Tab-separated table of C-alpha atoms in Angstrom:
chain	number	residue	atom	x	y	z
A	1	UNK	CA	-1.009	-15.517	19.322
A	2	UNK	CA	-0.201	-16.490	15.823
A	3	UNK	CA	3.357	-16.174	14.619
A	4	UNK	CA	4.706	-14.386	11.433
A	5	UNK	CA	6.742	-16.808	9.523
A	6	UNK	CA	8.401	-15.394	6.388
A	7	UNK	CA	9.892	-17.574	3.916
A	8	UNK	CA	11.061	-17.739	0.180
A	9	UNK	CA	7.967	-19.702	-0.544
A	10	UNK	CA	5.496	-17.377	1.036
A	11	UNK	CA	7.233	-14.025	0.088
A	12	UNK	CA	8.665	-14.367	-3.417
A	13	UNK	CA	6.427	-13.925	-6.739
A	14	UNK	CA	5.338	-17.001	-8.518
A	15	UNK	CA	8.356	-16.776	-10.874
A	16	UNK	CA	10.673	-16.477	-8.071
A	17	UNK	CA	13.810	-14.650	-9.035
A	18	UNK	CA	13.124	-14.175	-12.714
A	19	UNK	CA	12.212	-10.482	-12.237
A	20	UNK	CA	14.566	-7.660	-11.231
A	21	UNK	CA	13.672	-7.516	-7.507
A	22	UNK	CA	14.922	-4.626	-5.273
A	23	UNK	CA	14.821	-4.627	-1.537
A	24	UNK	CA	15.999	-2.500	1.239
A	25	UNK	CA	17.705	-4.313	4.184
A	26	UNK	CA	18.502	-2.998	7.584
A	27	UNK	CA	22.247	-3.866	8.292
A	28	UNK	CA	23.132	-3.812	12.146
A	29	UNK	CA	26.743	-3.708	11.263
A	30	UNK	CA	26.369	-0.325	9.719
A	31	UNK	CA	23.436	0.727	11.846
A	32	UNK	CA	21.555	1.738	8.594
A	33	UNK	CA	19.645	0.414	5.404
A	34	UNK	CA	21.207	-0.642	2.260
A	35	UNK	CA	19.577	-0.831	-1.332
A	36	UNK	CA	19.845	-4.463	-2.292
A	37	UNK	CA	19.152	-6.925	-5.105
A	38	UNK	CA	17.469	-10.240	-4.279
A	39	UNK	CA	18.762	-12.763	-6.342
A	40	UNK	CA	18.768	-16.798	-6.512
A	41	UNK	CA	22.269	-16.903	-5.093
A	42	UNK	CA	21.622	-14.406	-2.245
A	43	UNK	CA	20.897	-10.592	-1.443
A	44	UNK	CA	23.651	-8.239	-2.649
A	45	UNK	CA	24.282	-4.688	-1.084
A	46	UNK	CA	24.269	-2.132	-3.937
A	47	UNK	CA	24.593	0.988	-1.904
A	48	UNK	CA	28.094	1.914	-3.129
A	49	UNK	CA	26.343	2.427	-6.685
A	50	UNK	CA	22.900	3.453	-5.390
A	51	UNK	CA	22.775	4.885	-1.884
A	52	UNK	CA	19.227	5.254	-2.010
A	53	UNK	CA	16.277	3.560	-3.768
A	54	UNK	CA	15.394	6.808	-5.032
A	55	UNK	CA	18.757	6.898	-7.004
A	56	UNK	CA	18.009	3.372	-8.352
A	57	UNK	CA	14.495	4.533	-9.539
A	58	UNK	CA	16.170	7.372	-11.262
A	59	UNK	CA	18.451	5.159	-13.524
A	60	UNK	CA	17.696	5.080	-17.154
A	61	UNK	CA	16.616	1.409	-16.931
A	62	UNK	CA	16.350	0.556	-13.192
A	63	UNK	CA	15.881	-3.186	-14.183
A	64	UNK	CA	19.193	-3.300	-16.278
A	65	UNK	CA	20.911	-1.348	-13.574
A	66	UNK	CA	19.923	-3.743	-10.786
A	67	UNK	CA	20.981	-6.611	-12.701
A	68	UNK	CA	24.319	-5.045	-13.657
A	69	UNK	CA	25.212	-3.755	-10.331
A	70	UNK	CA	27.606	-5.552	-8.043
A	71	UNK	CA	28.233	-5.341	-4.259
A	72	UNK	CA	29.063	-7.601	-1.233
A	73	UNK	CA	26.719	-10.370	-0.445
A	74	UNK	CA	24.466	-9.615	2.726
A	75	UNK	CA	23.132	-13.161	3.187
A	76	UNK	CA	20.645	-15.590	1.704
A	77	UNK	CA	17.098	-14.181	1.489
A	78	UNK	CA	15.643	-17.072	3.531
A	79	UNK	CA	17.957	-16.088	6.610
A	80	UNK	CA	16.879	-12.306	6.112
A	81	UNK	CA	13.297	-13.264	6.076
A	82	UNK	CA	13.712	-15.467	9.161
A	83	UNK	CA	14.908	-12.516	11.201
A	84	UNK	CA	12.497	-9.933	9.746
A	85	UNK	CA	9.284	-10.175	11.792
A	86	UNK	CA	8.821	-7.953	14.674
A	87	UNK	CA	7.561	-10.612	16.942
A	88	UNK	CA	10.863	-12.367	17.091
A	89	UNK	CA	13.662	-9.830	16.956
A	90	UNK	CA	17.028	-10.884	16.984
A	91	UNK	CA	19.844	-8.583	17.215
A	92	UNK	CA	22.745	-8.477	14.890
A	93	UNK	CA	20.826	-10.077	12.001
A	94	UNK	CA	20.061	-8.033	8.794
A	95	UNK	CA	16.019	-7.505	8.194
A	96	UNK	CA	13.905	-6.603	5.436
A	97	UNK	CA	12.444	-2.956	5.211
A	98	UNK	CA	9.956	-1.107	3.092
A	99	UNK	CA	11.320	-0.932	-0.517
A	100	UNK	CA	11.434	2.729	-0.772
A	101	UNK	CA	13.045	5.527	0.854
A	102	UNK	CA	13.044	9.345	-0.383
A	103	UNK	CA	10.012	8.949	-2.478
A	104	UNK	CA	6.790	10.678	-1.694
A	105	UNK	CA	4.017	8.398	-0.675
A	106	UNK	CA	0.944	9.162	-2.459
A	107	UNK	CA	-2.455	7.360	-2.847
A	108	UNK	CA	-5.412	7.493	-5.167
A	109	UNK	CA	-8.969	7.039	-3.761
A	110	UNK	CA	-12.350	5.914	-5.200
A	111	UNK	CA	-10.714	4.179	-8.099
A	112	UNK	CA	-13.201	1.250	-8.142
A	113	UNK	CA	-17.038	1.340	-8.332
A	114	UNK	CA	-17.176	-0.883	-5.197
A	115	UNK	CA	-14.909	1.599	-3.047
A	116	UNK	CA	-16.995	4.351	-4.550
A	117	UNK	CA	-20.094	3.100	-3.172
A	118	UNK	CA	-18.465	2.262	0.143
A	119	UNK	CA	-17.090	5.868	0.470
A	120	UNK	CA	-20.635	7.380	-0.292
A	121	UNK	CA	-21.978	4.953	2.475
A	122	UNK	CA	-19.429	6.108	4.873
A	123	UNK	CA	-20.478	9.688	4.383
A	124	UNK	CA	-24.108	8.889	4.690
A	125	UNK	CA	-23.807	7.054	7.751
A	126	UNK	CA	-21.483	9.877	9.268
A	127	UNK	CA	-18.885	7.290	10.246
A	128	UNK	CA	-21.184	5.054	12.214
A	129	UNK	CA	-21.049	1.272	11.734
A	130	UNK	CA	-24.345	0.924	12.969
A	131	UNK	CA	-25.774	3.091	10.154
A	132	UNK	CA	-23.881	1.444	7.473
A	133	UNK	CA	-26.376	-1.065	6.519
A	134	UNK	CA	-29.228	1.249	5.993
A	135	UNK	CA	-27.129	3.718	4.073
A	136	UNK	CA	-25.899	0.953	1.793
A	137	UNK	CA	-29.500	0.098	0.881
A	138	UNK	CA	-30.307	3.801	0.077
A	139	UNK	CA	-27.213	4.239	-2.007
A	140	UNK	CA	-27.649	1.083	-4.018
A	141	UNK	CA	-31.379	2.060	-4.569
A	142	UNK	CA	-30.288	5.414	-6.026
A	143	UNK	CA	-27.241	4.464	-8.050
A	144	UNK	CA	-27.615	0.867	-8.714
A	145	UNK	CA	-24.931	-1.786	-7.797
A	146	UNK	CA	-22.843	-1.597	-11.088
A	147	UNK	CA	-21.132	1.408	-12.113
A	148	UNK	CA	-18.000	-0.367	-13.252
A	149	UNK	CA	-18.641	0.449	-16.947
A	150	UNK	CA	-19.132	4.139	-16.247
A	151	UNK	CA	-15.897	5.925	-17.316
A	152	UNK	CA	-14.966	8.815	-15.189
A	153	UNK	CA	-15.456	12.273	-16.784
A	154	UNK	CA	-17.398	10.748	-19.765
A	155	UNK	CA	-20.682	12.381	-21.221
A	156	UNK	CA	-22.613	9.467	-19.495
A	157	UNK	CA	-20.789	10.187	-16.175
A	158	UNK	CA	-21.794	13.859	-16.532
A	159	UNK	CA	-25.443	13.034	-17.127
A	160	UNK	CA	-25.499	10.871	-14.117
A	161	UNK	CA	-24.076	13.608	-12.046
A	162	UNK	CA	-26.779	15.967	-13.408
A	163	UNK	CA	-29.423	13.629	-12.379
A	164	UNK	CA	-27.987	12.882	-8.886
A	165	UNK	CA	-27.439	16.578	-8.262
A	166	UNK	CA	-31.270	17.269	-9.146
A	167	UNK	CA	-32.439	14.266	-7.016
A	168	UNK	CA	-30.312	15.725	-3.917
A	169	UNK	CA	-28.093	12.508	-4.021
A	170	UNK	CA	-24.794	14.078	-4.819
A	171	UNK	CA	-21.558	13.325	-2.809
A	172	UNK	CA	-18.070	14.569	-2.651
A	173	UNK	CA	-16.840	11.119	-3.318
A	174	UNK	CA	-18.880	10.753	-6.460
A	175	UNK	CA	-17.283	13.908	-7.732
A	176	UNK	CA	-13.912	11.968	-7.699
A	177	UNK	CA	-15.426	8.799	-8.626
A	178	UNK	CA	-17.063	9.559	-11.701
A	179	UNK	CA	-15.782	13.076	-12.332
A	180	UNK	CA	-12.792	14.006	-14.617
A	181	UNK	CA	-10.413	14.557	-11.690
A	182	UNK	CA	-8.881	11.761	-9.712
A	183	UNK	CA	-8.444	11.935	-5.949
A	184	UNK	CA	-4.921	11.910	-5.269
A	185	UNK	CA	-3.587	12.581	-1.487
A	186	UNK	CA	-0.495	12.099	0.636
A	187	UNK	CA	-0.853	8.685	2.374
A	188	UNK	CA	2.234	8.998	4.298
A	189	UNK	CA	5.789	10.613	4.625
A	190	UNK	CA	8.966	9.589	2.920
A	191	UNK	CA	10.683	7.024	4.965
A	192	UNK	CA	7.704	6.286	7.206
A	193	UNK	CA	6.320	3.150	5.449
A	194	UNK	CA	6.780	-0.406	7.272
A	195	UNK	CA	7.760	-3.440	5.340
A	196	UNK	CA	6.724	-7.001	5.231
A	197	UNK	CA	6.945	-8.743	8.595
A	198	UNK	CA	6.499	-5.366	10.602
A	199	UNK	CA	3.635	-4.293	12.727
A	200	UNK	CA	1.194	-2.034	10.973
A	201	UNK	CA	-1.166	0.411	12.879
A	202	UNK	CA	-4.661	1.508	13.382
A	203	UNK	CA	-5.696	4.417	15.655
A	204	UNK	CA	-7.020	2.869	19.036
A	205	UNK	CA	-9.799	5.326	18.982
A	206	UNK	CA	-11.099	3.956	15.835
A	207	UNK	CA	-14.067	1.597	15.957
A	208	UNK	CA	-14.484	0.825	12.214
A	209	UNK	CA	-11.215	0.338	10.215
A	210	UNK	CA	-10.031	-2.167	7.619
A	211	UNK	CA	-7.139	-2.955	5.462
A	212	UNK	CA	-6.965	-1.833	1.713
A	213	UNK	CA	-5.012	-4.360	-0.535
A	214	UNK	CA	-3.415	-2.392	-3.371
A	215	UNK	CA	-0.789	-2.298	-6.002
A	216	UNK	CA	1.597	0.869	-5.713
A	217	UNK	CA	3.544	2.132	-8.590
A	218	UNK	CA	7.153	3.439	-8.371
A	219	UNK	CA	7.291	6.553	-10.556
A	220	UNK	CA	10.788	8.549	-11.225
A	221	UNK	CA	10.966	12.316	-11.152
A	222	UNK	CA	10.493	12.432	-14.888
A	223	UNK	CA	7.046	10.902	-14.598
A	224	UNK	CA	8.203	7.454	-15.944
A	225	UNK	CA	6.718	4.426	-14.206
A	226	UNK	CA	9.439	2.081	-13.337
A	227	UNK	CA	7.985	-0.696	-11.115
A	228	UNK	CA	5.562	-1.801	-8.537
A	229	UNK	CA	5.148	-3.174	-5.066
A	230	UNK	CA	2.233	-4.379	-2.851
A	231	UNK	CA	0.647	-1.844	-0.341
A	232	UNK	CA	-1.838	-1.811	2.711
A	233	UNK	CA	-3.552	1.566	2.600
A	234	UNK	CA	-4.765	0.993	6.312
A	235	UNK	CA	-7.950	3.130	6.557
A	236	UNK	CA	-10.125	4.538	9.364
A	237	UNK	CA	-13.559	4.438	8.066
A	238	UNK	CA	-15.228	5.970	10.922
A	239	UNK	CA	-12.882	9.054	11.049
A	240	UNK	CA	-13.322	9.575	7.233
A	241	UNK	CA	-17.064	8.963	7.279
A	242	UNK	CA	-17.308	11.725	10.011
A	243	UNK	CA	-15.813	14.353	7.577
A	244	UNK	CA	-13.726	14.071	4.499
A	245	UNK	CA	-11.506	16.717	6.071
A	246	UNK	CA	-10.302	14.071	8.464
A	247	UNK	CA	-8.810	12.136	5.478
A	248	UNK	CA	-5.220	12.894	6.838
A	249	UNK	CA	-6.114	11.400	10.272
A	250	UNK	CA	-7.923	8.415	8.834
A	251	UNK	CA	-5.019	7.652	6.433
A	252	UNK	CA	-1.592	8.712	8.050
A	253	UNK	CA	-0.892	7.295	11.600
A	254	UNK	CA	2.314	5.532	13.007
A	255	UNK	CA	2.775	2.397	10.934
A	256	UNK	CA	-0.395	2.878	8.835
A	257	UNK	CA	1.228	2.161	5.508
A	258	UNK	CA	2.753	-1.172	4.658
A	259	UNK	CA	4.864	-1.672	1.316
A	260	UNK	CA	6.593	-4.474	0.108
A	261	UNK	CA	7.962	-7.218	0.246
A	262	UNK	CA	10.115	-5.872	-2.950
A	263	UNK	CA	10.056	-3.334	-5.617
A	264	UNK	CA	9.907	-5.019	-8.801
A	265	UNK	CA	11.248	-3.199	-11.866
A	266	UNK	CA	9.468	-3.237	-15.414
A	267	UNK	CA	11.431	-5.365	-17.837
A	268	UNK	CA	10.557	-8.520	-20.172
A	269	UNK	CA	9.141	-10.355	-17.302
A	270	UNK	CA	6.947	-7.686	-15.839
A	271	UNK	CA	5.070	-4.635	-17.133
A	272	UNK	CA	2.543	-2.105	-16.424
A	273	UNK	CA	0.044	-4.575	-18.298
A	274	UNK	CA	0.747	-7.110	-15.544
A	275	UNK	CA	-0.354	-4.453	-13.093
A	276	UNK	CA	-3.549	-3.747	-15.120
A	277	UNK	CA	-4.441	-7.392	-15.167
A	278	UNK	CA	-3.360	-8.375	-11.532
A	279	UNK	CA	-5.643	-10.048	-8.993
A	280	UNK	CA	-4.728	-9.085	-5.414
A	281	UNK	CA	-5.782	-11.415	-2.606
A	282	UNK	CA	-6.305	-10.610	0.914
A	283	UNK	CA	-6.625	-12.699	3.994
A	284	UNK	CA	-7.230	-11.422	7.529
A	285	UNK	CA	-6.782	-13.885	10.263
A	286	UNK	CA	-7.469	-12.873	14.075
A	287	UNK	CA	-6.525	-14.440	17.303
A	288	UNK	CA	-10.257	-14.893	17.862
A	289	UNK	CA	-10.506	-17.447	15.253
A	290	UNK	CA	-11.743	-15.006	12.821
A	291	UNK	CA	-10.795	-15.229	9.064
A	292	UNK	CA	-11.843	-13.039	6.038
A	293	UNK	CA	-10.870	-13.428	2.530
A	294	UNK	CA	-11.385	-10.825	-0.077
A	295	UNK	CA	-9.493	-9.232	-2.951
A	296	UNK	CA	-9.239	-6.504	-5.542
A	297	UNK	CA	-9.067	-7.087	-9.474
A	298	UNK	CA	-7.120	-4.252	-11.228
A	299	UNK	CA	-8.849	-5.096	-14.312
A	300	UNK	CA	-12.151	-3.302	-12.787
A	301	UNK	CA	-10.290	-0.079	-11.869
A	302	UNK	CA	-12.142	2.940	-13.391
A	303	UNK	CA	-9.075	4.915	-14.209
A	304	UNK	CA	-6.143	3.627	-15.896
A	305	UNK	CA	-2.970	3.587	-13.757
A	306	UNK	CA	-1.216	5.758	-16.331
A	307	UNK	CA	-3.821	8.417	-16.066
A	308	UNK	CA	-3.708	8.480	-12.448
A	309	UNK	CA	0.047	8.976	-12.497
A	310	UNK	CA	-0.287	11.688	-15.442
A	311	UNK	CA	-2.764	13.534	-12.770
A	312	UNK	CA	-0.269	13.230	-9.945
A	313	UNK	CA	2.872	14.660	-11.691
A	314	UNK	CA	3.121	17.169	-14.537
A	315	UNK	CA	3.433	20.894	-15.204
A	316	UNK	CA	1.711	21.652	-11.896
A	317	UNK	CA	3.284	19.378	-9.472
A	318	UNK	CA	6.974	18.013	-9.433
A	319	UNK	CA	8.516	15.307	-7.416
A	320	UNK	CA	12.329	15.530	-7.538
A	321	UNK	CA	12.802	12.332	-5.564
A	322	UNK	CA	9.958	10.527	-7.463
A	323	UNK	CA	6.875	9.026	-5.661
A	324	UNK	CA	5.161	5.771	-4.950
A	325	UNK	CA	1.424	5.781	-5.952
A	326	UNK	CA	-1.173	3.477	-4.151
A	327	UNK	CA	-3.704	2.692	-6.760
A	328	UNK	CA	-6.753	2.075	-4.754
A	329	UNK	CA	-8.804	-1.066	-4.123
A	330	UNK	CA	-12.328	-2.403	-4.636
A	331	UNK	CA	-11.913	-4.298	-1.419
A	332	UNK	CA	-14.360	-2.996	1.253
A	333	UNK	CA	-15.326	-5.905	3.888
A	334	UNK	CA	-19.022	-5.802	4.926
A	335	UNK	CA	-18.990	-9.161	6.746
A	336	UNK	CA	-20.006	-8.881	10.387
A	337	UNK	CA	-17.274	-9.563	13.055
A	338	UNK	CA	-19.513	-9.729	16.112
A	339	UNK	CA	-22.850	-8.122	16.400
A	340	UNK	CA	-25.166	-8.295	13.337
A	341	UNK	CA	-24.956	-5.001	11.213
A	342	UNK	CA	-21.816	-3.863	12.902
A	343	UNK	CA	-19.532	-4.869	10.024
A	344	UNK	CA	-15.773	-5.525	9.879
A	345	UNK	CA	-13.194	-3.802	12.083
A	346	UNK	CA	-9.566	-4.832	13.066
A	347	UNK	CA	-8.679	-6.314	16.410
A	348	UNK	CA	-5.129	-6.165	17.893
A	349	UNK	CA	-3.180	-9.262	16.543
A	350	UNK	CA	-4.927	-9.648	13.179
A	351	UNK	CA	-2.357	-10.919	10.610
A	352	UNK	CA	-3.137	-9.362	7.145
A	353	UNK	CA	-1.563	-11.164	4.181
A	354	UNK	CA	-1.701	-9.307	0.657
A	355	UNK	CA	-0.480	-11.378	-2.262
A	356	UNK	CA	-0.486	-11.232	-6.187
A	357	UNK	CA	1.292	-13.437	-8.614
A	358	UNK	CA	4.006	-11.023	-9.865
A	359	UNK	CA	4.698	-9.159	-6.647
A	360	UNK	CA	4.847	-11.883	-3.925
A	361	UNK	CA	3.278	-11.621	-0.491
A	362	UNK	CA	3.159	-8.740	2.089
A	363	UNK	CA	2.305	-9.723	5.421
A	364	UNK	CA	1.771	-7.595	8.538
A	365	UNK	CA	0.310	-7.830	12.185
A	366	UNK	CA	-2.043	-5.013	13.135
A	367	UNK	CA	-1.786	-3.287	16.431
A	368	UNK	CA	-2.794	0.108	17.862
A	369	UNK	CA	-0.462	2.669	16.096
A	370	UNK	CA	0.912	3.764	19.492
A	371	UNK	CA	1.991	0.171	20.226
A	372	UNK	CA	4.042	-0.143	16.874
A	373	UNK	CA	7.561	0.732	16.822
A	374	UNK	CA	7.645	4.655	16.612
A	375	UNK	CA	9.019	6.036	13.309
A	376	UNK	CA	12.328	7.769	14.202
A	377	UNK	CA	14.554	7.175	11.254
A	378	UNK	CA	13.765	9.692	8.721
A	379	UNK	CA	15.266	11.510	5.805
A	380	UNK	CA	17.955	13.224	7.922
A	381	UNK	CA	19.003	10.173	9.720
A	382	UNK	CA	19.462	8.433	6.540
A	383	UNK	CA	21.690	11.184	4.992
A	384	UNK	CA	23.928	11.178	8.200
A	385	UNK	CA	24.191	7.328	8.083
A	386	UNK	CA	25.100	7.471	4.349
A	387	UNK	CA	27.691	10.219	5.089
A	388	UNK	CA	29.144	8.274	7.806
A	389	UNK	CA	29.545	5.152	5.568
A	390	UNK	CA	31.159	7.302	2.975
A	391	UNK	CA	28.386	6.737	0.457
A	392	UNK	CA	27.449	10.291	-0.307
């Protein structure tokens, strides 16, 4: 079985410490997590000023607050990364966590033309891998292969909708893919995300599942977009394909949401425009020698990230602790892993790496969700721990 080796070289953004990089670190000496700043001279505990990442995101300028904050040095990032992977736990050493805590974890679906086609295919195939190839041919014949220029909610999109309805080819996924309203759902619960180096989970009953490499935006309670991180929106394609009403089961399992390695706040070195132009690369390496490479270009997203945020928070929906919003992916693996026509699905031990220039690299090993460490440290445990430490 391949080992997970985390280092500064493979984890940091290309400009290394130039940005405002916030992290959460598990500190065994206090038996709890700390909000931290990752800097050239070390990782520093800022929890006396910002007990939670939610508090830091609510600052008027999180990047400035992160740079100005002082606190004790936890250690060198390279040492923390060395002790982070789940496959080589060493007690008594700090380790990296997912870089969010109390924020809601939301996700947007069908935000790319390619993922739109794949969702329609899942629906037509009723979640069957065997039927996907035939369904793909039928859908491409009806819709064409390039919907990337179609603006959701536009007059042209509505004309296409009318034509498809008349042809009996309409789909609930087309409704959110080209209609005016974005699909935004709850991906996972606050505090439940796993970080880089952790095991990520898929349901053992699933026979057709895949990673979804994405950028996730950090949004304050005011609706201000304050930063971004990387995400793996692990998806059970067979579950969702059987029925869209199974979306919760297809998306929300133990360890099924990975975020990290850092939360990078917007400043002079990094902005929403960097997110809009980002290219996200993905690699899957299996113990069976299988290797898959793919990616997602944010330039091809059909809805602007700011529009998706605006559809998530507003007069109708408040988030007092803010939220993290996974923006969706254009990546949908169709390469066969095994028998012809069966497509791709995860196997235990797969190592999934998601990377982009300004956000670094998120890496996880895939296991059935019941074999991943069970999530037990929730919001209540966090509050008790912070109170015990005199931080709240």
